[in-house]
Amino acid sequence: QVQVVESGGGLVQAGGSLRLSCTASGLRFGDLNMGWFRQAPGKERDGVSCITWSSTTYYADSVKGRFTISRDSAKNTLYLEMNSLKPEDTAMYYCAAGIPCTTAWATKPDHLTYRGQGTQVTVSA
């Protein structure tokens, strides 16, 4: 049974930092592309970043230079380090596995094989 579980969200002031984690089980983590996307209430799903099985990374323009995606295949864990957070980063953040990791997906994630339940990130002004 595949399980994808996100953690690390919370409330932070603008300019602050958070580190999200995503643990995946029941799948061959090391062979899969992984990614993060987000969705705010009443808004469309937006890509954030993705990382291929060989650790090539892609980012949405809105987070370039502020967010860093990484993976630890020994721990079956995906990370998203978020710095210089802005109120517009407020959203539910989701982890996705088995995705086509490309610049297009990092902008508009239209393919989700496996995904978690999300972790809320709220950035106050």
PDB file of C-alpha atoms in Angstrom:
ATOM      1  CA  GLN A   1       0.000   0.000   0.000  1.00  0.00           C
ATOM      2  CA  VAL A   2       1.421   3.364  -1.029  1.00  0.00           C
ATOM      3  CA  GLN A   3       1.499   6.072   1.598  1.00  0.00           C
ATOM      4  CA  VAL A   4       2.684   9.641   1.126  1.00  0.00           C
ATOM      5  CA  VAL A   5       2.748  11.808   4.248  1.00  0.00           C
ATOM      6  CA  GLU A   6       3.732  15.480   4.455  1.00  0.00           C
ATOM      7  CA  SER A   7       4.813  17.330   7.589  1.00  0.00           C
ATOM      8  CA  GLY A   8       6.493  20.537   8.690  1.00  0.00           C
ATOM      9  CA  GLY A   9       3.886  23.142   7.837  1.00  0.00           C
ATOM     10  CA  GLY A  10       2.881  25.897  10.205  1.00  0.00           C
ATOM     11  CA  LEU A  11       2.398  29.597  10.799  1.00  0.00           C
ATOM     12  CA  VAL A  12       5.359  31.877  10.115  1.00  0.00           C
ATOM     13  CA  GLN A  13       5.903  35.597   9.665  1.00  0.00           C
ATOM     14  CA  ALA A  14       6.858  37.043   6.305  1.00  0.00           C
ATOM     15  CA  GLY A  15      10.579  36.656   5.750  1.00  0.00           C
ATOM     16  CA  GLY A  16      10.699  33.504   7.832  1.00  0.00           C
ATOM     17  CA  SER A  17      11.558  29.931   6.937  1.00  0.00           C
ATOM     18  CA  LEU A  18      10.019  26.478   7.082  1.00  0.00           C
ATOM     19  CA  ARG A  19      11.175  23.027   6.089  1.00  0.00           C
ATOM     20  CA  LEU A  20       8.631  20.580   4.758  1.00  0.00           C
ATOM     21  CA  SER A  21       9.185  16.836   4.698  1.00  0.00           C
ATOM     22  CA  CYS A  22       7.446  14.098   2.761  1.00  0.00           C
ATOM     23  CA  THR A  23       7.870  10.441   3.628  1.00  0.00           C
ATOM     24  CA  ALA A  24       6.795   7.873   1.066  1.00  0.00           C
ATOM     25  CA  SER A  25       6.350   4.132   1.593  1.00  0.00           C
ATOM     26  CA  GLY A  26       5.122   1.223  -0.463  1.00  0.00           C
ATOM     27  CA  LEU A  27       6.900   2.395  -3.582  1.00  0.00           C
ATOM     28  CA  ARG A  28      10.375   2.402  -5.084  1.00  0.00           C
ATOM     29  CA  PHE A  29      11.241   5.911  -3.871  1.00  0.00           C
ATOM     30  CA  GLY A  30      14.722   5.937  -5.360  1.00  0.00           C
ATOM     31  CA  ASP A  31      13.345   5.236  -8.846  1.00  0.00           C
ATOM     32  CA  LEU A  32      10.683   7.916  -8.856  1.00  0.00           C
ATOM     33  CA  ASN A  33      10.528  11.589  -9.658  1.00  0.00           C
ATOM     34  CA  MET A  34       9.046  13.569  -6.771  1.00  0.00           C
ATOM     35  CA  GLY A  35       7.532  17.001  -6.458  1.00  0.00           C
ATOM     36  CA  TRP A  36       5.748  19.626  -4.406  1.00  0.00           C
ATOM     37  CA  PHE A  37       2.694  21.585  -5.432  1.00  0.00           C
ATOM     38  CA  ARG A  38       0.370  23.902  -3.546  1.00  0.00           C
ATOM     39  CA  GLN A  39      -3.204  25.044  -3.596  1.00  0.00           C
ATOM     40  CA  ALA A  40      -4.822  27.961  -1.829  1.00  0.00           C
ATOM     41  CA  PRO A  41      -8.580  28.097  -1.187  1.00  0.00           C
ATOM     42  CA  GLY A  42     -10.475  29.101  -4.305  1.00  0.00           C
ATOM     43  CA  LYS A  43      -7.355  28.983  -6.466  1.00  0.00           C
ATOM     44  CA  GLU A  44      -5.930  26.570  -8.981  1.00  0.00           C
ATOM     45  CA  ARG A  45      -3.279  24.028  -8.164  1.00  0.00           C
ATOM     46  CA  ASP A  46       0.203  25.513  -8.698  1.00  0.00           C
ATOM     47  CA  GLY A  47       3.501  23.785  -9.091  1.00  0.00           C
ATOM     48  CA  VAL A  48       6.335  24.580  -6.698  1.00  0.00           C
ATOM     49  CA  SER A  49       9.233  22.299  -7.514  1.00  0.00           C
ATOM     50  CA  CYS A  50      10.173  18.799  -8.554  1.00  0.00           C
ATOM     51  CA  ILE A  51      13.254  16.581  -8.461  1.00  0.00           C
ATOM     52  CA  THR A  52      14.048  13.650 -10.709  1.00  0.00           C
ATOM     53  CA  TRP A  53      15.225  10.270  -9.484  1.00  0.00           C
ATOM     54  CA  SER A  54      18.754  11.442 -10.447  1.00  0.00           C
ATOM     55  CA  SER A  55      18.328  14.720  -8.515  1.00  0.00           C
ATOM     56  CA  THR A  56      17.812  17.165 -11.369  1.00  0.00           C
ATOM     57  CA  THR A  57      15.620  19.963 -10.035  1.00  0.00           C
ATOM     58  CA  TYR A  58      13.044  22.351 -11.474  1.00  0.00           C
ATOM     59  CA  TYR A  59      11.322  25.297  -9.824  1.00  0.00           C
ATOM     60  CA  ALA A  60       8.364  27.540 -10.477  1.00  0.00           C
ATOM     61  CA  ASP A  61       9.489  31.100 -11.194  1.00  0.00           C
ATOM     62  CA  SER A  62       7.627  32.336  -8.114  1.00  0.00           C
ATOM     63  CA  VAL A  63       9.890  30.355  -5.749  1.00  0.00           C
ATOM     64  CA  LYS A  64      13.250  30.346  -7.542  1.00  0.00           C
ATOM     65  CA  GLY A  65      16.037  31.512  -5.295  1.00  0.00           C
ATOM     66  CA  ARG A  66      13.890  31.096  -2.165  1.00  0.00           C
ATOM     67  CA  PHE A  67      12.937  27.402  -2.068  1.00  0.00           C
ATOM     68  CA  THR A  68      15.196  24.358  -2.324  1.00  0.00           C
ATOM     69  CA  ILE A  69      14.021  20.829  -3.007  1.00  0.00           C
ATOM     70  CA  SER A  70      16.082  17.811  -2.018  1.00  0.00           C
ATOM     71  CA  ARG A  71      15.691  14.098  -1.417  1.00  0.00           C
ATOM     72  CA  ASP A  72      17.213  11.419   0.764  1.00  0.00           C
ATOM     73  CA  SER A  73      16.535   8.103  -0.894  1.00  0.00           C
ATOM     74  CA  ALA A  74      18.027   6.182   2.030  1.00  0.00           C
ATOM     75  CA  LYS A  75      15.228   7.630   4.179  1.00  0.00           C
ATOM     76  CA  ASN A  76      12.514   7.630   1.478  1.00  0.00           C
ATOM     77  CA  THR A  77      12.080  11.317   2.245  1.00  0.00           C
ATOM     78  CA  LEU A  78      11.592  14.436   0.158  1.00  0.00           C
ATOM     79  CA  TYR A  79      12.281  17.912   1.531  1.00  0.00           C
ATOM     80  CA  LEU A  80      11.357  21.485   0.680  1.00  0.00           C
ATOM     81  CA  GLU A  81      13.392  24.211   2.358  1.00  0.00           C
ATOM     82  CA  MET A  82      11.439  27.459   2.143  1.00  0.00           C
ATOM     83  CA  ASN A  83      13.159  30.770   2.916  1.00  0.00           C
ATOM     84  CA  SER A  84      12.106  34.419   2.599  1.00  0.00           C
ATOM     85  CA  LEU A  85       8.486  33.362   2.804  1.00  0.00           C
ATOM     86  CA  LYS A  86       5.811  35.749   1.564  1.00  0.00           C
ATOM     87  CA  PRO A  87       2.092  35.972   2.376  1.00  0.00           C
ATOM     88  CA  GLU A  88       1.362  34.791  -1.169  1.00  0.00           C
ATOM     89  CA  ASP A  89       3.098  31.505  -0.338  1.00  0.00           C
ATOM     90  CA  THR A  90       0.183  30.682   1.972  1.00  0.00           C
ATOM     91  CA  ALA A  91      -1.420  27.440   0.792  1.00  0.00           C
ATOM     92  CA  MET A  92      -1.805  23.741   1.442  1.00  0.00           C
ATOM     93  CA  TYR A  93       1.394  22.090   0.269  1.00  0.00           C
ATOM     94  CA  TYR A  94       1.257  18.608  -1.210  1.00  0.00           C
ATOM     95  CA  CYS A  95       3.875  16.032  -2.057  1.00  0.00           C
ATOM     96  CA  ALA A  96       3.543  13.990  -5.245  1.00  0.00           C
ATOM     97  CA  ALA A  97       5.338  10.852  -6.376  1.00  0.00           C
ATOM     98  CA  GLY A  98       5.779   9.238  -9.756  1.00  0.00           C
ATOM     99  CA  ILE A  99       5.427  12.465 -11.697  1.00  0.00           C
ATOM    100  CA  PRO A 100       6.920  13.642 -14.992  1.00  0.00           C
ATOM    101  CA  CYS A 101       9.402  16.097 -13.482  1.00  0.00           C
ATOM    102  CA  THR A 102       9.852  18.920 -15.983  1.00  0.00           C
ATOM    103  CA  THR A 103       9.739  22.702 -16.020  1.00  0.00           C
ATOM    104  CA  ALA A 104       6.107  22.392 -17.128  1.00  0.00           C
ATOM    105  CA  TRP A 105       5.160  20.207 -14.170  1.00  0.00           C
ATOM    106  CA  ALA A 106       6.946  22.532 -11.747  1.00  0.00           C
ATOM    107  CA  THR A 107       4.691  25.318 -13.064  1.00  0.00           C
ATOM    108  CA  LYS A 108       1.389  23.471 -13.579  1.00  0.00           C
ATOM    109  CA  PRO A 109       1.273  19.957 -12.097  1.00  0.00           C
ATOM    110  CA  ASP A 110      -1.163  18.139 -14.361  1.00  0.00           C
ATOM    111  CA  HIS A 111      -0.128  14.590 -13.529  1.00  0.00           C
ATOM    112  CA  LEU A 112      -0.244  13.083 -10.037  1.00  0.00           C
ATOM    113  CA  THR A 113       0.318   9.374  -9.595  1.00  0.00           C
ATOM    114  CA  TYR A 114       0.514   9.437  -5.825  1.00  0.00           C
ATOM    115  CA  ARG A 115      -0.044  12.366  -3.498  1.00  0.00           C
ATOM    116  CA  GLY A 116      -0.357  13.055   0.198  1.00  0.00           C
ATOM    117  CA  GLN A 117      -3.012  14.818   2.256  1.00  0.00           C
ATOM    118  CA  GLY A 118      -1.028  18.028   2.472  1.00  0.00           C
ATOM    119  CA  THR A 119       0.445  20.272   5.145  1.00  0.00           C
ATOM    120  CA  GLN A 120      -0.751  23.847   5.691  1.00  0.00           C
ATOM    121  CA  VAL A 121       1.667  26.741   5.347  1.00  0.00           C
ATOM    122  CA  THR A 122       0.441  30.146   6.495  1.00  0.00           C
ATOM    123  CA  VAL A 123       2.597  33.245   6.147  1.00  0.00           C
ATOM    124  CA  SER A 124       1.477  36.340   8.002  1.00  0.00           C
ATOM    125  CA  ALA A 125       2.301  39.846   6.820  1.00  0.00           C
TER     126      ALA A 125
END
